[in-house]
Amino acid sequence: MAEVENLQKIVSHCKEYGFIFPSSEIYDNLGAVYDYGQFGVELKNNIKEYWWKSMVQMHVNIVGLDSAIFMHPTVWKASGHVDSFSDPLIDNKDSKKRYRADVLLEEKIDKLKEKGEKELTKKNLSEASVEEKVKASRDYAKGVLLETEYTKAAETADFKRYKELIEEYEIACEVSGSKNWTDVRQFNLMFGTKLGAVDEDSTDLYLRPETAQGIFVNFLNVQKTGRLKIPFGIAQIGKAFRNEIVARQFIFRMREFEQMEMQFFVRPGTQKEWFEKWKQTRMNWHLALGTAQENLRFHVHEKLAHYADAAEDIQFKFPIGFKELEGIHSRGDFDLSQHQKFSGKKLQYFDSELNENYVPYVIETSIGLDRMFLRVISESLKDEVLENGETRTVLNLPAALAPIKVAILPLVKKDGLPEKAREILNTLKFVGRTFYEEKDSIGKRYRRMDALGTPYCITVDHQTLEDNTVTIRERDTMQQDRIHMDEVAKIVGSKIDMNNLLRKAIC
RNA sequence: GCGGAAGUAGCUCAGCUGGUAGAGCGACAGCCUUCCAAGCUGUAGGUCGCGGGUUCGAACCUCGUCUUCCGCUCCA
């Protein structure tokens, strides 16, 4: 069994079989944006259902939410996105290396000061006041001057001045040694838009770069109206937007993407054990799909984000290598505290056991739905060599996730077989998404269904007209059985039941 | 954003030193009536990514632009 490892094959398969199309394709595509086709949307919805049921339905203390994409602009100041989600970048024209202009300047300041300090130590002035140091060391003086200038420029985000400073202080590229720089450009990773009809009166808004903040700002609404007691969680599935400088690798990194996030609120001090618990719970969820353990791993963040006190990723072995699929973060009380500060509203929980008020700590599980989709496709798509030497392309999706659950195929399109097949089809509509096809040879239709990941095909032949039995053909084994048509719903129904996955995930 | 490569039918691609496009598969209709991509007949589908330039004439040469892939960069 040869695994299809090439991402390109996955892209082609997704397009050819109606899973994913490039956005606005007839206009030459919109970069890094993709549309889900007729079968893609079914698979995606099934993944959502699997997540939602395992998180919300299976946990009495977790509730759902669907917050708006637009949020008050101050939300993003409080969350830290306005400040840390935009970088002033500068390129060296000779080496083509890109640097963060602020980092270059800060490093220069440190270098100058360090050099100065060495000189001062020789002169026994290391304990002297700044003023004396400035007088005694030229390098130190330059460092202090640059620091002052840089701080001033940073306050007004004056990027022109950044470049001037880089030139004045002769900062060179580490690689090329050249001082041939482009202008400083600001890359804001948040998409901006306007609210209001008239430009002058309009408010600047951002499209949310993550769904989490919608949960945090609704923390009290949900907690109070749901009369929820800590520990409890709020889960949400929704779109998020990031203006990635380089967005590539198919649906792995898109500008518009969908997240499935859950924020779990806990008593401060208990975050470590909840972090561990959610790590395991989430890993089980992934393993329940039948993925080999060696294709999944935890990855510890070396550099923690500004809010986190612990962070690990669940990585999956994509065709492009081990990459982040889901993040599990211990966010402390950072978000709620920030919103408390910026909104002036108390975002606290009264713990009747401890008889005290506190800002809860948060454990976040955040998974990219599109990445999950890519993962499911990439581990399911196979070029299988059959006993007779032929190959077939098969998408052996977990049955509960398959876009089409069962196909009804009359062996030939005459002698009343189509009519009989449609009659059976109508009864199966209540079981799951069905598919009907009477064109082409039966073998060809089986293969087509294999490529779509349909777990069962039901074939209606002449014998069906006599005794109401049909052939049921299973996707993975290609095994065929003759059963009574009334049994089909039961057999298919039990195989495609989402509970099969949920039972494995919750253990 | 930089460097490299590529863009021709739904897909995979061919198209020579410039003479306005082909194959295989696929799709659609019909015949055959058939349990693992069978066969036969017919049909549709391309201003060769887009826009300039050179030329009597451009899919081919040239410039620009867009998109995709690889590498760098970036990555809460």
Coordinates of C-alpha atoms (C1' of nucleotides) in Angstrom, one line a residue:
Chain A
M1 CA 0.0 0.0 0.0
A2 CA 1.7 3.1 -1.2
E3 CA 0.9 6.2 0.8
V4 CA 0.3 9.2 -1.3
E5 CA 2.7 11.6 0.3
N6 CA 2.9 14.3 -2.2
L7 CA 1.0 17.4 -1.2
Q8 CA 0.4 18.1 -4.9
K9 CA -1.5 14.9 -5.3
I10 CA -3.7 15.8 -2.4
V11 CA -4.4 19.2 -4.0
S12 CA -5.3 17.6 -7.3
H13 CA -7.5 15.0 -5.7
C14 CA -9.3 17.6 -3.7
K15 CA -10.0 19.7 -6.8
E16 CA -10.9 16.9 -9.1
Y17 CA -13.3 15.3 -6.7
G18 CA -15.0 18.4 -5.5
F19 CA -13.5 18.8 -2.1
I20 CA -11.5 22.1 -2.4
F21 CA -11.2 24.7 -5.1
P22 CA -9.0 27.8 -5.2
S23 CA -11.0 30.9 -4.4
S24 CA -12.2 32.9 -7.4
E25 CA -10.5 30.6 -9.8
I26 CA -12.0 32.0 -12.9
Y27 CA -10.3 35.3 -12.0
D28 CA -6.9 33.7 -11.5
N29 CA -7.3 32.8 -7.9
L30 CA -7.2 34.9 -4.7
G31 CA -4.0 34.0 -3.0
A32 CA -4.1 31.7 -0.1
V33 CA -7.9 31.5 0.0
Y34 CA -9.8 28.4 -0.8
D35 CA -13.4 27.3 -1.2
Y36 CA -14.8 24.0 0.0
G37 CA -16.7 22.1 -2.7
Q38 CA -19.8 19.9 -2.5
F39 CA -17.9 17.0 -0.8
G40 CA -15.5 19.1 1.1
V41 CA -18.2 20.9 2.9
E42 CA -19.7 17.6 4.0
L43 CA -16.4 16.3 5.3
K44 CA -15.7 19.6 7.1
N45 CA -19.1 19.6 8.7
N46 CA -18.6 16.1 9.9
I47 CA -15.2 17.0 11.5
K48 CA -16.9 19.9 13.2
E49 CA -19.6 17.6 14.5
Y50 CA -17.0 15.2 15.8
W51 CA -15.3 18.1 17.7
W52 CA -18.4 19.8 18.9
K53 CA -20.0 16.6 20.2
S54 CA -16.9 15.4 21.9
M55 CA -16.3 18.8 23.6
V56 CA -19.8 20.1 24.2
Q57 CA -22.2 17.2 24.2
M58 CA -19.8 14.9 26.1
H59 CA -18.9 17.4 28.8
V60 CA -21.7 18.7 30.9
N61 CA -19.5 21.5 32.1
I62 CA -18.6 22.8 28.6
V63 CA -21.0 25.0 26.7
G64 CA -21.0 26.5 23.2
L65 CA -20.9 30.0 21.9
D66 CA -21.0 31.7 18.5
S67 CA -19.6 35.2 18.8
A68 CA -19.4 37.7 16.1
I69 CA -16.4 38.2 13.8
F70 CA -16.5 41.9 14.4
M71 CA -15.5 43.0 17.9
H72 CA -15.0 46.3 19.6
P73 CA -11.5 47.7 18.5
T74 CA -10.3 47.9 22.1
V75 CA -10.6 44.1 22.4
W76 CA -7.5 43.8 20.3
K77 CA -5.6 46.4 22.3
A78 CA -6.4 44.5 25.4
S79 CA -5.5 41.1 23.9
G80 CA -2.1 42.5 22.8
H81 CA -2.8 41.9 19.1
V82 CA -2.5 45.5 18.1
D83 CA 1.0 45.8 19.6
S84 CA 2.5 42.4 19.0
F85 CA 0.7 41.4 15.8
S86 CA 2.4 43.9 13.6
D87 CA 6.1 44.1 12.9
P88 CA 8.2 46.8 11.2
L89 CA 10.2 44.9 8.7
I90 CA 13.2 45.9 6.7
D91 CA 15.1 44.0 4.0
N92 CA 18.8 44.1 3.1
K93 CA 18.9 44.6 -0.7
D94 CA 22.2 42.6 -1.1
S95 CA 21.7 39.6 1.1
K96 CA 17.9 39.6 0.6
K97 CA 17.6 38.9 4.3
R98 CA 14.7 40.3 6.2
Y99 CA 14.9 41.8 9.7
R100 CA 12.7 43.4 12.2
A101 CA 13.7 47.0 12.2
D102 CA 13.0 47.4 15.9
V103 CA 15.1 44.3 16.7
L104 CA 18.0 45.7 14.7
L105 CA 17.9 49.0 16.6
E106 CA 17.6 47.4 20.0
E107 CA 20.5 45.1 19.3
K108 CA 22.6 48.1 18.2
I109 CA 21.7 49.9 21.4
D110 CA 22.8 46.9 23.5
K111 CA 26.1 46.5 21.5
L112 CA 27.0 50.2 21.9
K113 CA 26.3 50.2 25.6
E114 CA 28.2 46.9 26.1
K115 CA 31.2 48.2 24.3
G116 CA 31.0 51.4 26.4
E117 CA 30.7 49.4 29.7
K118 CA 33.9 47.6 28.9
E119 CA 35.7 50.8 28.4
L120 CA 34.2 52.2 31.6
T121 CA 35.2 49.2 33.6
K122 CA 38.8 49.8 32.6
K123 CA 38.4 53.4 33.8
N124 CA 36.7 52.1 37.0
L125 CA 33.5 54.0 36.2
S126 CA 31.1 51.0 36.0
E127 CA 29.2 52.3 39.1
A128 CA 29.1 55.9 37.9
S129 CA 25.9 57.7 37.0
V130 CA 24.6 57.7 33.5
E131 CA 25.7 61.3 33.0
E132 CA 29.2 60.5 33.9
K133 CA 29.3 57.4 31.8
V134 CA 28.1 59.4 28.8
K135 CA 30.9 61.9 29.3
A136 CA 33.6 59.2 29.8
S137 CA 32.7 56.8 26.9
R138 CA 31.8 57.8 23.3
D139 CA 30.2 54.4 22.6
Y140 CA 28.1 54.5 25.7
A141 CA 27.0 58.1 24.8
K142 CA 26.0 56.9 21.3
G143 CA 24.1 54.0 22.8
V144 CA 22.1 56.3 25.1
L145 CA 21.5 58.8 22.3
L146 CA 20.2 56.1 20.0
E147 CA 18.0 54.7 22.7
T148 CA 16.4 58.1 23.3
E149 CA 15.9 58.6 19.6
Y150 CA 14.5 55.1 19.1
T151 CA 12.1 55.4 22.0
K152 CA 10.8 58.6 20.6
A153 CA 10.3 57.1 17.1
A154 CA 8.7 54.0 18.6
E155 CA 6.1 56.1 20.5
T156 CA 4.8 57.6 17.3
A157 CA 5.5 54.4 15.2
D158 CA 7.7 56.6 13.0
F159 CA 9.1 54.0 10.7
K160 CA 10.8 56.5 8.4
R161 CA 12.8 57.6 11.4
Y162 CA 13.7 53.9 12.0
K163 CA 15.4 53.7 8.7
E164 CA 17.2 57.0 9.2
L165 CA 18.5 55.7 12.5
I166 CA 19.6 52.4 10.9
E167 CA 21.5 54.5 8.3
E168 CA 22.9 57.1 10.8
Y169 CA 24.2 54.4 13.1
E170 CA 25.6 52.4 10.2
I171 CA 23.9 49.2 11.1
A172 CA 25.0 46.5 8.7
C173 CA 23.5 43.2 7.6
E174 CA 25.1 40.3 9.4
V175 CA 25.2 38.2 6.3
S176 CA 26.2 40.6 3.5
G177 CA 27.8 43.2 5.7
S178 CA 26.1 45.8 3.5
K179 CA 24.2 48.9 4.6
N180 CA 21.9 48.8 1.6
W181 CA 18.4 48.7 3.1
T182 CA 14.9 49.0 1.8
D183 CA 12.4 51.2 3.5
V184 CA 10.8 50.0 6.8
R185 CA 7.4 48.6 6.1
Q186 CA 4.8 47.7 8.6
F187 CA 3.2 44.3 8.4
N188 CA 0.0 44.2 10.3
L189 CA -1.3 40.6 10.6
M190 CA -4.8 41.8 11.3
F191 CA -7.2 42.7 8.5
G192 CA -8.7 46.1 9.0
T193 CA -12.1 47.2 7.8
K194 CA -14.6 50.1 8.4
L195 CA -17.9 50.2 10.2
G196 CA -20.2 52.9 9.0
A197 CA -21.4 54.2 5.7
V198 CA -19.5 57.5 5.6
D199 CA -15.8 57.3 5.7
E200 CA -15.2 60.2 8.1
D201 CA -17.7 58.9 10.7
S202 CA -16.6 55.3 10.4
T203 CA -14.9 53.2 13.0
D204 CA -11.8 51.2 12.3
L205 CA -12.5 47.5 12.9
Y206 CA -10.4 44.4 12.6
L207 CA -11.5 41.0 11.4
R208 CA -10.8 38.8 14.4
P209 CA -7.4 37.0 14.2
E210 CA -8.6 34.4 16.6
T211 CA -11.9 33.3 18.0
A212 CA -10.7 33.1 21.7
Q213 CA -11.5 36.8 22.5
G214 CA -15.2 36.3 21.7
I215 CA -15.2 33.8 24.5
F216 CA -13.3 36.0 27.0
V217 CA -15.5 39.0 26.5
N218 CA -18.6 36.8 27.0
F219 CA -17.1 35.1 30.0
L220 CA -19.5 36.6 32.6
N221 CA -22.5 36.5 30.3
V222 CA -22.2 32.8 29.8
Q223 CA -21.1 32.0 33.4
K224 CA -23.9 33.9 35.0
T225 CA -26.8 32.9 32.6
G226 CA -25.5 29.3 32.6
R227 CA -25.0 29.4 36.4
L228 CA -21.7 27.6 35.7
K229 CA -19.3 26.6 38.4
I230 CA -15.6 26.5 37.9
P231 CA -14.1 24.5 36.4
F232 CA -16.1 25.0 33.2
G233 CA -15.4 25.6 29.5
I234 CA -16.8 27.6 26.6
A235 CA -16.3 26.2 23.1
Q236 CA -16.6 27.9 19.8
I237 CA -16.1 27.2 16.1
G238 CA -15.6 30.1 13.8
K239 CA -13.7 31.9 11.1
A240 CA -10.5 33.9 11.9
F241 CA -8.4 36.0 9.6
R242 CA -4.7 36.7 9.4
N243 CA -2.9 38.7 6.8
E244 CA 0.0 36.3 6.6
I245 CA 3.0 37.7 4.7
V246 CA 3.6 34.3 3.2
A247 CA 0.6 32.1 3.2
R248 CA 1.2 28.9 1.3
Q249 CA 1.1 25.1 1.5
F250 CA -2.5 24.7 0.4
I251 CA -5.0 24.9 3.2
F252 CA -2.3 24.6 5.8
R253 CA -1.8 28.4 6.1
M254 CA -4.7 30.4 4.8
R255 CA -5.6 34.1 5.2
E256 CA -9.2 33.1 6.1
F257 CA -9.5 30.0 8.2
E258 CA -11.6 28.3 10.7
Q259 CA -10.8 27.5 14.3
M260 CA -12.3 25.2 16.9
E261 CA -11.4 26.6 20.3
M262 CA -12.3 25.8 23.8
Q263 CA -11.3 28.0 26.8
F264 CA -11.5 26.1 30.1
F265 CA -11.7 28.3 33.2
V266 CA -10.0 26.9 36.3
R267 CA -9.1 27.9 39.9
P268 CA -5.6 29.5 40.0
G269 CA -3.1 27.0 41.1
T270 CA -4.8 24.1 39.4
Q271 CA -3.8 25.0 35.8
K272 CA -0.9 22.5 35.7
E273 CA -3.1 19.5 36.2
W274 CA -5.8 20.8 33.9
F275 CA -3.2 21.5 31.2
E276 CA -2.0 17.8 31.5
K277 CA -5.6 16.6 31.4
W278 CA -6.5 18.5 28.3
K279 CA -3.3 17.4 26.6
Q280 CA -4.3 13.8 27.1
T281 CA -8.0 14.4 26.2
R282 CA -7.1 16.1 23.0
M283 CA -4.6 13.5 22.0
N284 CA -7.2 10.8 22.6
W285 CA -9.5 12.7 20.3
H286 CA -7.0 12.6 17.5
L287 CA -6.0 8.9 18.1
A288 CA -9.7 7.8 18.0
L289 CA -9.7 8.5 14.3
G290 CA -7.4 5.5 13.9
T291 CA -4.2 7.5 13.4
A292 CA -1.0 5.7 14.1
Q293 CA 0.6 7.1 17.3
E294 CA 3.9 7.8 15.5
N295 CA 2.2 10.3 13.2
L296 CA 1.2 12.4 16.1
R297 CA 3.4 14.0 18.7
F298 CA 3.5 16.8 21.3
H299 CA 5.8 19.7 20.7
V300 CA 6.8 22.0 23.6
H301 CA 7.0 25.7 22.8
E302 CA 10.5 27.0 23.4
K303 CA 9.5 30.6 23.3
L304 CA 6.3 31.3 25.1
A305 CA 3.8 33.8 23.9
H306 CA 3.3 36.9 26.0
Y307 CA 0.3 35.4 27.8
A308 CA 1.3 31.8 28.3
D309 CA 2.8 30.0 31.2
A310 CA 2.9 26.7 29.3
A311 CA 2.2 25.8 25.7
E312 CA 2.4 22.6 23.7
D313 CA 1.3 21.7 20.2
I314 CA -0.1 18.5 18.9
Q315 CA 1.8 18.0 15.7
F316 CA 0.8 15.7 12.8
K317 CA 3.0 14.2 10.2
F318 CA 1.7 16.1 7.2
P319 CA 3.1 15.4 3.7
I320 CA 5.2 18.6 4.4
G321 CA 6.5 17.2 7.6
F322 CA 5.5 17.4 11.3
K323 CA 3.5 20.6 11.7
E324 CA 1.2 22.2 14.2
L325 CA -2.3 20.9 14.2
E326 CA -3.6 22.0 17.6
G327 CA -2.3 24.2 20.4
I328 CA -2.9 23.6 24.0
H329 CA -2.0 26.7 26.1
S330 CA -2.1 27.6 29.7
R331 CA -3.0 31.3 29.4
G332 CA -3.1 32.1 33.1
D333 CA -5.4 35.1 33.9
F334 CA -3.8 37.2 31.2
D335 CA -6.9 37.7 28.9
L336 CA -9.5 38.2 31.5
S337 CA -7.2 40.5 33.5
Q338 CA -6.5 42.6 30.4
H339 CA -10.2 42.9 29.5
Q340 CA -10.9 43.9 33.1
K341 CA -8.2 46.6 32.8
F342 CA -9.3 47.9 29.5
S343 CA -13.1 47.7 30.0
G344 CA -13.1 48.7 33.6
K345 CA -15.6 45.9 34.2
K346 CA -14.9 43.2 36.8
L347 CA -14.4 39.8 35.2
Q348 CA -14.2 37.7 38.3
Y349 CA -15.7 34.5 39.6
F350 CA -17.0 34.0 43.2
D351 CA -15.8 30.7 44.4
S352 CA -18.2 29.7 47.1
E353 CA -15.9 26.9 48.3
L354 CA -13.0 29.2 48.9
N355 CA -15.4 32.1 49.7
E356 CA -13.4 34.4 47.5
N357 CA -13.4 36.3 44.2
Y358 CA -10.7 35.7 41.7
V359 CA -9.9 36.0 38.0
P360 CA -10.0 32.4 36.7
Y361 CA -7.0 30.9 35.0
V362 CA -7.5 29.5 31.5
I363 CA -6.5 26.4 29.6
E364 CA -7.0 26.8 25.9
T365 CA -7.3 24.1 23.3
S366 CA -7.2 25.6 19.8
I367 CA -7.3 23.5 16.6
G368 CA -7.3 24.6 13.0
L369 CA -10.3 23.1 11.3
D370 CA -8.7 23.4 7.9
R371 CA -5.5 21.8 9.1
M372 CA -7.6 19.0 10.6
F373 CA -9.3 18.6 7.2
L374 CA -5.9 18.4 5.5
R375 CA -4.7 15.9 8.0
V376 CA -7.8 13.7 7.5
I377 CA -7.4 13.8 3.7
S378 CA -3.6 13.2 3.8
E379 CA -3.8 10.2 6.0
S380 CA -6.8 8.7 4.1
L381 CA -5.7 9.2 0.5
K382 CA -4.0 6.1 -0.8
D383 CA -2.9 4.5 -4.0
E384 CA -3.6 0.9 -3.3
V385 CA -2.2 -2.0 -5.3
L386 CA -4.7 -4.8 -5.7
E387 CA -4.1 -8.5 -6.0
N388 CA -4.5 -8.4 -9.7
G389 CA -1.8 -5.8 -10.0
E390 CA -4.1 -2.9 -10.7
T391 CA -4.1 0.2 -8.5
R392 CA -7.1 2.0 -7.1
T393 CA -7.2 5.4 -5.5
V394 CA -9.1 5.1 -2.2
L395 CA -9.9 7.6 0.5
N396 CA -10.4 5.4 3.5
L397 CA -11.9 8.0 5.8
P398 CA -13.4 7.1 9.1
A399 CA -17.0 6.2 8.1
A400 CA -18.4 8.8 10.5
L401 CA -16.6 11.6 8.6
A402 CA -17.2 10.4 5.0
P403 CA -19.1 13.0 2.9
I404 CA -21.2 10.3 1.3
K405 CA -22.3 7.5 3.5
V406 CA -23.8 5.1 1.0
A407 CA -24.2 4.9 -2.8
I408 CA -27.1 3.1 -4.5
L409 CA -26.2 1.6 -7.8
P410 CA -28.5 -0.3 -10.1
L411 CA -26.4 -2.9 -11.9
V412 CA -27.9 -1.9 -15.2
K413 CA -30.1 1.0 -16.1
K414 CA -33.1 -0.9 -17.4
D415 CA -35.5 -3.7 -16.5
G416 CA -36.8 -1.6 -13.6
L417 CA -33.6 -1.7 -11.7
P418 CA -33.2 2.1 -11.5
E419 CA -36.8 2.4 -10.2
K420 CA -36.1 -0.2 -7.5
A421 CA -32.8 1.5 -6.6
R422 CA -34.5 4.8 -6.1
E423 CA -37.0 3.2 -3.9
I424 CA -34.2 1.9 -1.7
L425 CA -32.5 5.3 -1.9
N426 CA -35.5 7.0 -0.4
T427 CA -35.5 4.8 2.6
L428 CA -31.8 5.5 3.2
K429 CA -32.1 9.2 3.1
F430 CA -32.8 9.1 6.8
V431 CA -29.6 7.3 7.5
G432 CA -27.1 9.7 6.0
R433 CA -26.0 11.5 2.8
T434 CA -26.7 9.2 -0.1
F435 CA -25.5 9.1 -3.7
Y436 CA -27.2 7.7 -6.8
E437 CA -25.5 6.7 -10.0
E438 CA -26.6 4.5 -12.9
K439 CA -24.0 5.5 -15.5
D440 CA -21.0 3.4 -16.5
S441 CA -19.9 -0.1 -15.5
I442 CA -20.4 -1.2 -11.9
G443 CA -16.6 -1.4 -11.4
K444 CA -16.0 2.1 -12.5
R445 CA -18.7 3.4 -10.2
Y446 CA -17.2 1.5 -7.2
R447 CA -13.8 3.1 -7.9
R448 CA -15.4 6.5 -8.1
M449 CA -17.0 6.0 -4.8
D450 CA -13.6 4.8 -3.4
A451 CA -12.0 8.0 -4.4
L452 CA -14.7 10.0 -2.6
G453 CA -14.4 7.9 0.5
T454 CA -17.9 6.4 0.5
P455 CA -17.8 3.5 2.9
Y456 CA -20.7 1.5 1.4
C457 CA -22.1 0.8 -2.0
I458 CA -25.4 -0.9 -2.5
T459 CA -26.0 -2.7 -5.8
V460 CA -29.4 -3.5 -7.1
D461 CA -29.6 -6.4 -9.6
H462 CA -32.3 -8.6 -11.1
Q463 CA -32.4 -10.8 -8.0
T464 CA -33.4 -7.8 -6.0
L465 CA -36.6 -7.6 -7.9
E466 CA -37.4 -11.2 -6.9
D467 CA -36.4 -11.4 -3.3
N468 CA -35.5 -7.8 -2.2
T469 CA -31.9 -8.7 -1.5
V470 CA -29.0 -6.4 -2.5
T471 CA -25.2 -6.6 -2.7
I472 CA -23.5 -4.5 0.0
R473 CA -19.9 -3.7 -0.9
E474 CA -17.5 -2.4 1.7
R475 CA -14.9 0.2 0.6
D476 CA -11.8 -0.9 2.5
T477 CA -12.0 -4.6 2.0
M478 CA -13.9 -4.6 -1.3
Q479 CA -15.9 -7.4 0.3
Q480 CA -19.4 -8.1 -1.0
D481 CA -22.3 -9.6 0.9
R482 CA -25.8 -10.4 -0.1
I483 CA -28.3 -9.0 2.4
H484 CA -32.0 -8.1 2.6
M485 CA -32.7 -4.5 1.6
D486 CA -34.3 -3.8 5.0
E487 CA -31.0 -4.6 6.7
V488 CA -29.1 -1.9 4.9
A489 CA -30.1 1.0 7.0
K490 CA -29.1 -0.8 10.2
I491 CA -25.7 -2.0 8.9
V492 CA -24.8 1.3 7.4
G493 CA -26.3 3.3 10.2
S494 CA -24.3 1.5 12.9
K495 CA -21.0 1.8 10.9
I496 CA -21.3 5.6 10.3
D497 CA -22.5 6.4 13.8
M498 CA -20.5 9.3 15.2
N499 CA -20.8 7.6 18.6
N500 CA -18.2 5.0 17.4
L501 CA -15.6 7.8 17.3
L502 CA -16.9 9.5 20.5
R503 CA -16.7 6.4 22.6
K504 CA -13.1 6.0 21.6
A505 CA -12.3 9.6 22.1
I506 CA -13.8 9.8 25.6
C507 CA -12.1 7.2 27.6
Chain B
rG1 C1' 8.9 40.5 0.1
rC2 C1' 13.6 38.1 -2.4
rG3 C1' 15.7 34.1 -5.6
rG4 C1' 14.6 29.9 -8.9
rA5 C1' 11.0 27.1 -11.8
rA6 C1' 6.4 26.7 -14.1
rG7 C1' 1.4 28.3 -16.4
rU8 C1' -1.5 24.9 -23.4
rA9 C1' -9.0 21.1 -22.9
rG10 C1' -11.8 19.1 -16.4
rC11 C1' -6.8 16.1 -15.3
rU12 C1' -1.6 14.6 -17.1
rC13 C1' 1.1 16.5 -20.8
rA14 C1' 3.0 17.0 -26.3
rG15 C1' 3.6 21.0 -29.7
rC16 C1' 10.9 21.0 -33.6
rU17 C1' 14.9 26.4 -35.9
rG18 C1' 8.1 31.5 -35.1
rG19 C1' 3.3 29.8 -40.0
rU20 C1' -3.1 31.3 -35.2
rA21 C1' -3.3 23.8 -31.5
rG22 C1' -3.0 17.9 -30.5
rA23 C1' -2.9 13.0 -27.5
rG24 C1' -4.3 9.9 -23.4
rC25 C1' -7.5 9.9 -19.6
rG26 C1' -12.0 12.4 -18.1
rA27 C1' -17.1 14.6 -19.2
rC28 C1' -21.9 14.3 -22.0
rA29 C1' -25.5 11.5 -25.3
rG30 C1' -26.5 6.7 -27.4
rC31 C1' -25.6 1.3 -28.2
rC32 C1' -24.0 -3.2 -25.4
rU33 C1' -26.4 -5.2 -20.2
rU34 C1' -22.2 -6.0 -17.2
rC35 C1' -20.3 -7.1 -9.6
rC36 C1' -14.4 -4.0 -9.3
rA37 C1' -11.7 2.1 -14.0
rA38 C1' -14.5 -3.3 -20.6
rG39 C1' -16.0 -2.2 -25.8
rC40 C1' -18.4 0.7 -30.0
rU41 C1' -20.6 5.4 -32.1
rG42 C1' -21.2 10.4 -31.7
rU43 C1' -20.7 15.3 -29.2
rA44 C1' -19.0 19.3 -26.3
rG45 C1' -14.8 21.8 -24.4
rG46 C1' -8.8 25.9 -25.5
rU47 C1' -8.8 34.0 -28.1
rC48 C1' -2.2 28.5 -25.4
rG49 C1' -2.7 32.9 -17.5
rC50 C1' -3.3 38.3 -18.7
rG51 C1' -1.4 42.9 -21.2
rG52 C1' 2.2 45.4 -24.2
rG53 C1' 6.4 44.9 -27.9
rU54 C1' 9.3 42.7 -32.1
rU55 C1' 7.5 40.4 -36.8
rC56 C1' 4.1 39.8 -43.0
rG57 C1' 2.9 36.3 -39.1
rA58 C1' 3.8 34.7 -31.8
rA59 C1' 1.8 29.1 -27.7
rC60 C1' 7.1 29.7 -29.2
rC61 C1' 11.2 35.6 -29.1
rU62 C1' 11.1 40.1 -25.6
rC63 C1' 9.2 43.3 -21.5
rG64 C1' 5.6 43.8 -17.8
rU65 C1' 1.9 41.7 -14.7
rC66 C1' -0.9 37.8 -12.2
rU67 C1' -1.1 32.9 -10.2
rU68 C1' 1.1 28.3 -8.6
rC69 C1' 5.3 25.3 -6.8
rC70 C1' 10.4 25.0 -4.4
rG71 C1' 14.0 27.6 -1.3
rC72 C1' 14.8 32.0 2.0
rU73 C1' 12.1 35.0 5.3
rC74 C1' 7.9 35.2 8.6
rC75 C1' 4.8 32.3 11.8
rA76 C1' 0.5 33.5 19.2

